[in-house]
Tab-separated table of C-alpha atoms in Angstrom:
chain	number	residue	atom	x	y	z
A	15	UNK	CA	152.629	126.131	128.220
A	16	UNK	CA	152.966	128.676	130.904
A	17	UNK	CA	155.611	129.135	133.161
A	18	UNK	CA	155.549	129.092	136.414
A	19	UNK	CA	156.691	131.604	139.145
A	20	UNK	CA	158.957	128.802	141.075
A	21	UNK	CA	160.910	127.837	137.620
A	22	UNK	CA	161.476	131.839	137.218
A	23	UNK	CA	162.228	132.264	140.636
A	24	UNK	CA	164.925	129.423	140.473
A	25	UNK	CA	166.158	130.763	137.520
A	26	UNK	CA	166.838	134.440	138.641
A	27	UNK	CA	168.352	132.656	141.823
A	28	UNK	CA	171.199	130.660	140.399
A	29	UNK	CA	171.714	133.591	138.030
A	30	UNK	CA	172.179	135.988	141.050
A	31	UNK	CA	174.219	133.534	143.144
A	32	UNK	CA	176.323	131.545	139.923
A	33	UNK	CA	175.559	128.850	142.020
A	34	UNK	CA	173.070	126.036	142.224
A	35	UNK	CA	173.950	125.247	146.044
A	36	UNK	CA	173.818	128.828	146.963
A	37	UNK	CA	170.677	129.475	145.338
A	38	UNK	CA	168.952	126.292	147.140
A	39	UNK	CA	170.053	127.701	150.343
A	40	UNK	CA	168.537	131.064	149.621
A	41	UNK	CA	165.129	129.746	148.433
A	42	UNK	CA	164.989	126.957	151.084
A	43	UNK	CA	164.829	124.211	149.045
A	44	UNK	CA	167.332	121.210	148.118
A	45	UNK	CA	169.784	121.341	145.273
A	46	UNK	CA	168.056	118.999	143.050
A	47	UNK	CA	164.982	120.219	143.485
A	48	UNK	CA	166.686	123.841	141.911
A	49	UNK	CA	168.568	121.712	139.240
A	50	UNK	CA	165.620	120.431	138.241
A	51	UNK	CA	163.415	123.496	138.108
A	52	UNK	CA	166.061	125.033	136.129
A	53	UNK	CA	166.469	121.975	133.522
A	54	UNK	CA	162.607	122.202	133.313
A	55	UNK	CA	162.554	125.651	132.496
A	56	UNK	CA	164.988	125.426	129.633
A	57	UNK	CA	163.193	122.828	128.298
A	58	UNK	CA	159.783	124.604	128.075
A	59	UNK	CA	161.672	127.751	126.464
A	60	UNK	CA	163.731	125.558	123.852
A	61	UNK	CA	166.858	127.079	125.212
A	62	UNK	CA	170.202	126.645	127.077
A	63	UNK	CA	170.184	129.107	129.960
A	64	UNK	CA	173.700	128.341	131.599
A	65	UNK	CA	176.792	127.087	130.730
A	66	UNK	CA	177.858	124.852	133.196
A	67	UNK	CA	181.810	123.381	133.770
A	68	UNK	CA	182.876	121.873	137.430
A	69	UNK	CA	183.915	125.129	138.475
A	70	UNK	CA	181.486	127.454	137.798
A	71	UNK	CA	178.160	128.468	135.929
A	72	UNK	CA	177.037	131.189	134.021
A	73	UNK	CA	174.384	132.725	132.167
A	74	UNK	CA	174.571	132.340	128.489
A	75	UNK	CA	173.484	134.874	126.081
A	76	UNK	CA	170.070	133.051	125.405
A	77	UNK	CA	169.896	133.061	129.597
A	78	UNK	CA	171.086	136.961	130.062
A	79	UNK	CA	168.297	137.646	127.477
A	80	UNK	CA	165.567	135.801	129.211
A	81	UNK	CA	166.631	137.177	132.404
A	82	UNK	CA	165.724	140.563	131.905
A	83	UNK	CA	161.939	139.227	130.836
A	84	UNK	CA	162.065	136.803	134.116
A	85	UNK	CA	162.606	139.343	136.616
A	86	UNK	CA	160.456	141.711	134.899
A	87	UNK	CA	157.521	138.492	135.086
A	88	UNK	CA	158.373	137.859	139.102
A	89	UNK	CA	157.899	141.726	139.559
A	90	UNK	CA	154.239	141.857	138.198
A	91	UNK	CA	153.628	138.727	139.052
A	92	UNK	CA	154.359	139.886	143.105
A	93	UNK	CA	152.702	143.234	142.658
A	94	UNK	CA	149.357	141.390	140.797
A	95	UNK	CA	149.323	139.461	144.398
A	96	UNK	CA	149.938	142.387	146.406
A	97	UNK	CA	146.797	144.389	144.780
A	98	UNK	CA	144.876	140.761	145.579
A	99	UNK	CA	146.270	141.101	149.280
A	100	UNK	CA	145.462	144.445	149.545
A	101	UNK	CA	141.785	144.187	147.758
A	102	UNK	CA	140.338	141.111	150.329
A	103	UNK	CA	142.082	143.111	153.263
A	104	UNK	CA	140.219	146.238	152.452
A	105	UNK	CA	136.539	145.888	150.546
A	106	UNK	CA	133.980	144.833	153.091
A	107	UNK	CA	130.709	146.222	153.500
A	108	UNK	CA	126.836	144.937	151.723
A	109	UNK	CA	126.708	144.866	148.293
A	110	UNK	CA	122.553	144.607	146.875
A	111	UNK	CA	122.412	143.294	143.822
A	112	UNK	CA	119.257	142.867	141.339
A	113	UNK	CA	119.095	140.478	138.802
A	114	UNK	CA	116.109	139.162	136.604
A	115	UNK	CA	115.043	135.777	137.554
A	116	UNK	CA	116.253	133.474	134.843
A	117	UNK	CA	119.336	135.105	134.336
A	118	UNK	CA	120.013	135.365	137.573
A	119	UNK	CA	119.745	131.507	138.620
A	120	UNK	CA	121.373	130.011	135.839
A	121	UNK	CA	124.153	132.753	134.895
A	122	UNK	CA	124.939	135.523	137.900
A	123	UNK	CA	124.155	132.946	140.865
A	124	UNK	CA	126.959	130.788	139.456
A	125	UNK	CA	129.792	133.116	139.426
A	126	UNK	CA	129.156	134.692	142.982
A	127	UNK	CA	130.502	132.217	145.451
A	128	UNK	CA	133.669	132.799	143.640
A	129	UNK	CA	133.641	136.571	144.162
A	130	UNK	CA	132.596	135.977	148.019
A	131	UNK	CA	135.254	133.549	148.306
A	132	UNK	CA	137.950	136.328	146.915
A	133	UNK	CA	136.937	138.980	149.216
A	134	UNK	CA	135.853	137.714	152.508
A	135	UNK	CA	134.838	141.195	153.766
A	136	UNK	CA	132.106	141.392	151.461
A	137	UNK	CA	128.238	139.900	151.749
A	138	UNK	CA	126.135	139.821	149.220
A	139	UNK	CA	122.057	140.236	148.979
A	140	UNK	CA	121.225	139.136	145.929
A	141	UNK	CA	117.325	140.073	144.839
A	142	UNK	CA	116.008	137.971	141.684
A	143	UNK	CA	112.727	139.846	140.698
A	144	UNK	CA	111.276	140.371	136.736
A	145	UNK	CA	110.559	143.988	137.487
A	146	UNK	CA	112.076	147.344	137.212
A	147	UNK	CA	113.245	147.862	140.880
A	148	UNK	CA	113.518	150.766	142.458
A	149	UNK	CA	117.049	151.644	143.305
A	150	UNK	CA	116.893	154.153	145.942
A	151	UNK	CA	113.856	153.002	147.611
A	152	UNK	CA	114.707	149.452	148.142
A	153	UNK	CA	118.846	150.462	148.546
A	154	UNK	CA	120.276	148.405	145.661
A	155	UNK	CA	123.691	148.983	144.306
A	156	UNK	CA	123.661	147.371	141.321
A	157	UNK	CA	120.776	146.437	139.076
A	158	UNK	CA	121.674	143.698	136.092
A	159	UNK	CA	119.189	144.626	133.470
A	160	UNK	CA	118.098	143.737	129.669
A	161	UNK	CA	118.784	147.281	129.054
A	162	UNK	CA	121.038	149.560	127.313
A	163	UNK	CA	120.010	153.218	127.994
A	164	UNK	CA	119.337	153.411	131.717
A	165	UNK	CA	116.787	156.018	133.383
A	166	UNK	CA	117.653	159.732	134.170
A	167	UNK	CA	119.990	159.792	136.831
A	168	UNK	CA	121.764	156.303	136.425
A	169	UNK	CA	124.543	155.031	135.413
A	170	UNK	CA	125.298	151.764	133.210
A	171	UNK	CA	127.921	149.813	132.680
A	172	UNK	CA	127.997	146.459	129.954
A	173	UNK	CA	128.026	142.948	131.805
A	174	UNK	CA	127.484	140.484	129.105
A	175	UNK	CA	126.086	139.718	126.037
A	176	UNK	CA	123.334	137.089	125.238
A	177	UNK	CA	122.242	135.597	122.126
A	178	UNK	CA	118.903	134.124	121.223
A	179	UNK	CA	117.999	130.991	118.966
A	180	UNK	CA	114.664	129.689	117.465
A	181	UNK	CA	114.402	125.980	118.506
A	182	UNK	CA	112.200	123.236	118.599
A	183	UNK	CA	112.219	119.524	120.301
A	184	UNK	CA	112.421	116.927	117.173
A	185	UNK	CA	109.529	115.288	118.198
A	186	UNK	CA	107.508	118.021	117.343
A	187	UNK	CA	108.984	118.818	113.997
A	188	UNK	CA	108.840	115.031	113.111
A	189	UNK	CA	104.812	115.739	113.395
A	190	UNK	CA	104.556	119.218	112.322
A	191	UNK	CA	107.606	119.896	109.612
A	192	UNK	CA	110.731	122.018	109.933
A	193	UNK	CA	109.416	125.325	108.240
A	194	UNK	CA	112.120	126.496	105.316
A	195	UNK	CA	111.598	130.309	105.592
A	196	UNK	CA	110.466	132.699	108.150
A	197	UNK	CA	107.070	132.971	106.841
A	198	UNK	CA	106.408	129.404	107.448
A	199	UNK	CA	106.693	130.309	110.804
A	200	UNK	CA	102.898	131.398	110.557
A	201	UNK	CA	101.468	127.673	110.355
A	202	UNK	CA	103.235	126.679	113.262
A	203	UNK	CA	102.528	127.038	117.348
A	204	UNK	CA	105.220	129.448	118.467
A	205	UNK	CA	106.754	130.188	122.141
A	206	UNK	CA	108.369	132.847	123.430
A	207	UNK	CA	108.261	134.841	126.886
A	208	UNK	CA	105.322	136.362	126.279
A	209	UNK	CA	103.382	139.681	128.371
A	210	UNK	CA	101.093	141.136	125.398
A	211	UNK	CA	99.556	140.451	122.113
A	212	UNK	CA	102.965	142.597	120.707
A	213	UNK	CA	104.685	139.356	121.375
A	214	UNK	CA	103.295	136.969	119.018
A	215	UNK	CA	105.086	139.100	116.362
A	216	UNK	CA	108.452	137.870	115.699
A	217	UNK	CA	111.224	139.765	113.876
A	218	UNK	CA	114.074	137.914	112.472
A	219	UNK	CA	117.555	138.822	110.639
A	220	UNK	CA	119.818	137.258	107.735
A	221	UNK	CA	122.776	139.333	106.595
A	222	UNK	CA	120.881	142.797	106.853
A	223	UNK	CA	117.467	141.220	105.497
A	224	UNK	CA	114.490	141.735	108.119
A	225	UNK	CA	111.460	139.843	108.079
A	226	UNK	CA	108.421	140.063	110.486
A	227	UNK	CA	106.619	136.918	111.199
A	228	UNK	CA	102.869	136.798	113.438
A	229	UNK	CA	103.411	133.576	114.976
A	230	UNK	CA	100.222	131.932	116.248
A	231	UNK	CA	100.145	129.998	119.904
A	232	UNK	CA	98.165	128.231	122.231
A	233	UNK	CA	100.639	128.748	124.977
A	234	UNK	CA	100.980	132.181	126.365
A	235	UNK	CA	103.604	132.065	129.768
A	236	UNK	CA	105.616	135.057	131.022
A	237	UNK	CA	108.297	132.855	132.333
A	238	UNK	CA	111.359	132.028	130.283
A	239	UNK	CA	111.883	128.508	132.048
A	240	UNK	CA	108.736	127.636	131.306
A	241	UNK	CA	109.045	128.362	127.679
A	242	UNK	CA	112.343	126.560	127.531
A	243	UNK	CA	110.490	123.364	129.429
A	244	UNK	CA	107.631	124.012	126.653
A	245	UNK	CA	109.688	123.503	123.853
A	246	UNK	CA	111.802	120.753	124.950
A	247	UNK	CA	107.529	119.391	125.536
A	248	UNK	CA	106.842	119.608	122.143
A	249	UNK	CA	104.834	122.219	122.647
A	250	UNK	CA	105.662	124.089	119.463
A	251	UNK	CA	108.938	126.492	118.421
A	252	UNK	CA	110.441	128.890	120.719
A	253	UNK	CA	112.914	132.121	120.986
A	254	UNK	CA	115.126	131.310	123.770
A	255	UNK	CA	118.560	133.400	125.231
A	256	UNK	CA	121.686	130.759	124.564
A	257	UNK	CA	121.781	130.189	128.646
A	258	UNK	CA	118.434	128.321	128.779
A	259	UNK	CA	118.851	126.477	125.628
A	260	UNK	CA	122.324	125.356	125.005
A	261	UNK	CA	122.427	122.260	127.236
A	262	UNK	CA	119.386	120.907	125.541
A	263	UNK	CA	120.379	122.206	122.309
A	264	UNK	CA	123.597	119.789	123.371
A	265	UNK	CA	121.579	116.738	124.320
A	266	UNK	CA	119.976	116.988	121.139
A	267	UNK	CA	116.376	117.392	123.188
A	268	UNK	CA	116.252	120.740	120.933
A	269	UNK	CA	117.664	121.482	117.848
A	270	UNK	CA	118.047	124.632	115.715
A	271	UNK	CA	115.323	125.829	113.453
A	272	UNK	CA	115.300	128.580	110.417
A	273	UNK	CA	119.630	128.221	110.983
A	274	UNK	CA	121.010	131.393	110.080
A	275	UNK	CA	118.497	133.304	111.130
A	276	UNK	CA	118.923	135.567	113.974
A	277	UNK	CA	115.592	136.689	116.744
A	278	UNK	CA	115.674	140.169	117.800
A	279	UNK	CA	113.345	140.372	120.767
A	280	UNK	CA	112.730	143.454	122.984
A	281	UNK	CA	115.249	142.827	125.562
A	282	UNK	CA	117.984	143.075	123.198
A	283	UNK	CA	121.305	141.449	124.175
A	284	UNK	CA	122.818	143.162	126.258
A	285	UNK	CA	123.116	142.996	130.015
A	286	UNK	CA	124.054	146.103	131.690
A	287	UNK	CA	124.899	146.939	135.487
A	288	UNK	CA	122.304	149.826	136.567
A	289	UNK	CA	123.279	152.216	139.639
A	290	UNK	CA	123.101	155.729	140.943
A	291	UNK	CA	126.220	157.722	140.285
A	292	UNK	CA	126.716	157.657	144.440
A	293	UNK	CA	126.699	153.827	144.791
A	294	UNK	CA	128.604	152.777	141.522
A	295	UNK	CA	131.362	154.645	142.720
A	296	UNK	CA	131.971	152.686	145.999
A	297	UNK	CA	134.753	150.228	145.414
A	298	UNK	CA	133.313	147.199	146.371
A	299	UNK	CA	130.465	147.641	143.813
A	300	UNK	CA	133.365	148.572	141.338
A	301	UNK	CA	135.057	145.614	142.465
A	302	UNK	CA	132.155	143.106	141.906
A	303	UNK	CA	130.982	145.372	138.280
A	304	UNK	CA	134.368	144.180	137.604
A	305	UNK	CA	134.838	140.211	138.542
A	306	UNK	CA	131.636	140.253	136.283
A	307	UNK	CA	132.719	141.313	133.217
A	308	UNK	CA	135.310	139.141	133.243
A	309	UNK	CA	133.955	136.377	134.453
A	310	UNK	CA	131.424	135.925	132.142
A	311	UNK	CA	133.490	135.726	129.224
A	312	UNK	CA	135.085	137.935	126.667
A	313	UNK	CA	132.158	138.589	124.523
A	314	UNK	CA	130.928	141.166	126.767
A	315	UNK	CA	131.625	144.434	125.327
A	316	UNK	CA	133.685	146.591	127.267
């Protein structure tokens, strides 16, 4: 369990004062209420910080130990919310921001009111388009793109990573079988976001072992909702990233097929932050770049 800042701060404060009643005074609070916060500290650290008689207390060598880590906690944990002070004081300005449209509505459009609520000097234009967009004409900042080797001129910085899964809604493996091996693949209706013929070939991985699959289809869409609302249909088996699957994968409305298997599709997975060299230096953009990667989760590659 952590600790918290007001059991520290009691702690360093009857330490500094050898007194309970001097230390309540200094922080403002009653004498229990320290007494307390300093019985509820040694119990979450297993130790005896003071010896107490009814004349005096003192640290004891478990508590002069701990203090040095205590006030060395309180300092960083005072300068972390200085730098938070200082960060919603100072960024302000219009941050653009691209996204692709899937992606963007159910991933990147979650975590933003967060970001806006942390720095109040900042708004936000947030453009969800499935096409390359052109960064200086229409004045973007950052572009989040299936991409990992931006254009001449740009720079790129990892955002997260997204994996893909074959699935297929039980009903329509209960009529049409659960194939065994990628090749089986080839007597069943298949689903995927799909622009070109190139699509209907699928490539999948086991442990280093690539096989290529043509995967027939009578539905051809070029929006990944749709193929995720397809499958869950019936409609047949579908590649689909993990953020437009896993609830119904969940719910059991989808379920895994060829487990073990891996897609590779040609957007890859990774999402990268696109910019000119000009705009991803600005510190709100660097701010934002920032609350990103760590907001969605520590699988994104740094």
């Amino acid at each position: 369990m952590a600790v918290s800042s007001d059991l520290l701060a009691a702690f360093i404060k009857v330490a500094d004062c050898a007194s309970v009643s001097r230390a309540a005074d200094a922080l403002g609070v009653g004498k229990a209420a320290v007494s307390k916060r300093v019985a509820q500290l040694e119990e979450q650290v297993g130790a005896t910080l003071f010896s107490r008689s009814t004349r005096r207390i003192a640290l004891t060598p478990a508590g002069e130990a701990y203090a040095e880590y205590a006030r060395r906690a309180l300092a960083e944990m005072g300068a972390g919310e200085e730098c938070l002070r200082a960060l919603r004081s100072e960024l302000s300005g219009t941050i653009r921001l691209s996204a692709t449209v899937s992606w963007g509505q159910r991933v990147l459009a979650a975590r933003l009111p967060e970001f806006l609520r942390l720095h109040p000097g900042i708004e936000l234009e947030l453009q969800l388009a499935d096409r390359l967009v052109d960064l200086a004409y229409e004045r973007v900042d950052l572009a989040l793109r299936w991409s990992t080797t931006p254009a001449r001129g740009l720079l790129s910085e990892p955002v997260a990573v997204v994996s893909w899964s074959i699935v297929a809604a039980p009903s329509y493996l209960a009529v049409a079988g659960a194939p065994a091996v990628p090749a089986d693949l080839a007597r069943h209706q298949g689903l995927c976001y799909w622009r070109d013929a190139a699509d209907a070939l699928w490539t999948l991985v086991q442990a280093g072992h690539l096989e290529r699959v043509q995967v027939p289809g009578r539905y051809h869409v070029d929006n990944p909702e749709a193929v995720a609302g397809a499958a869950v249909a019936g409609l047949g088996i579908a590649v689909l990233p993990d953020y437009l699957c896993h609830e119904a994968l969940a719910s059991g409305q989808l379920v895994t097929v060829l487990p073990g298997w891996t897609p590779q599709t040609r957007f890859g997975t990774l999402i990268t932050a696109v910019s000119t060299p000009d705009r991803m230096r600005l510190s709100r953009n660097q701010a934002l770049l920032k609350f990103l990667q760590q907001s969605l989760g520590p699988q994104a590659p740094r």
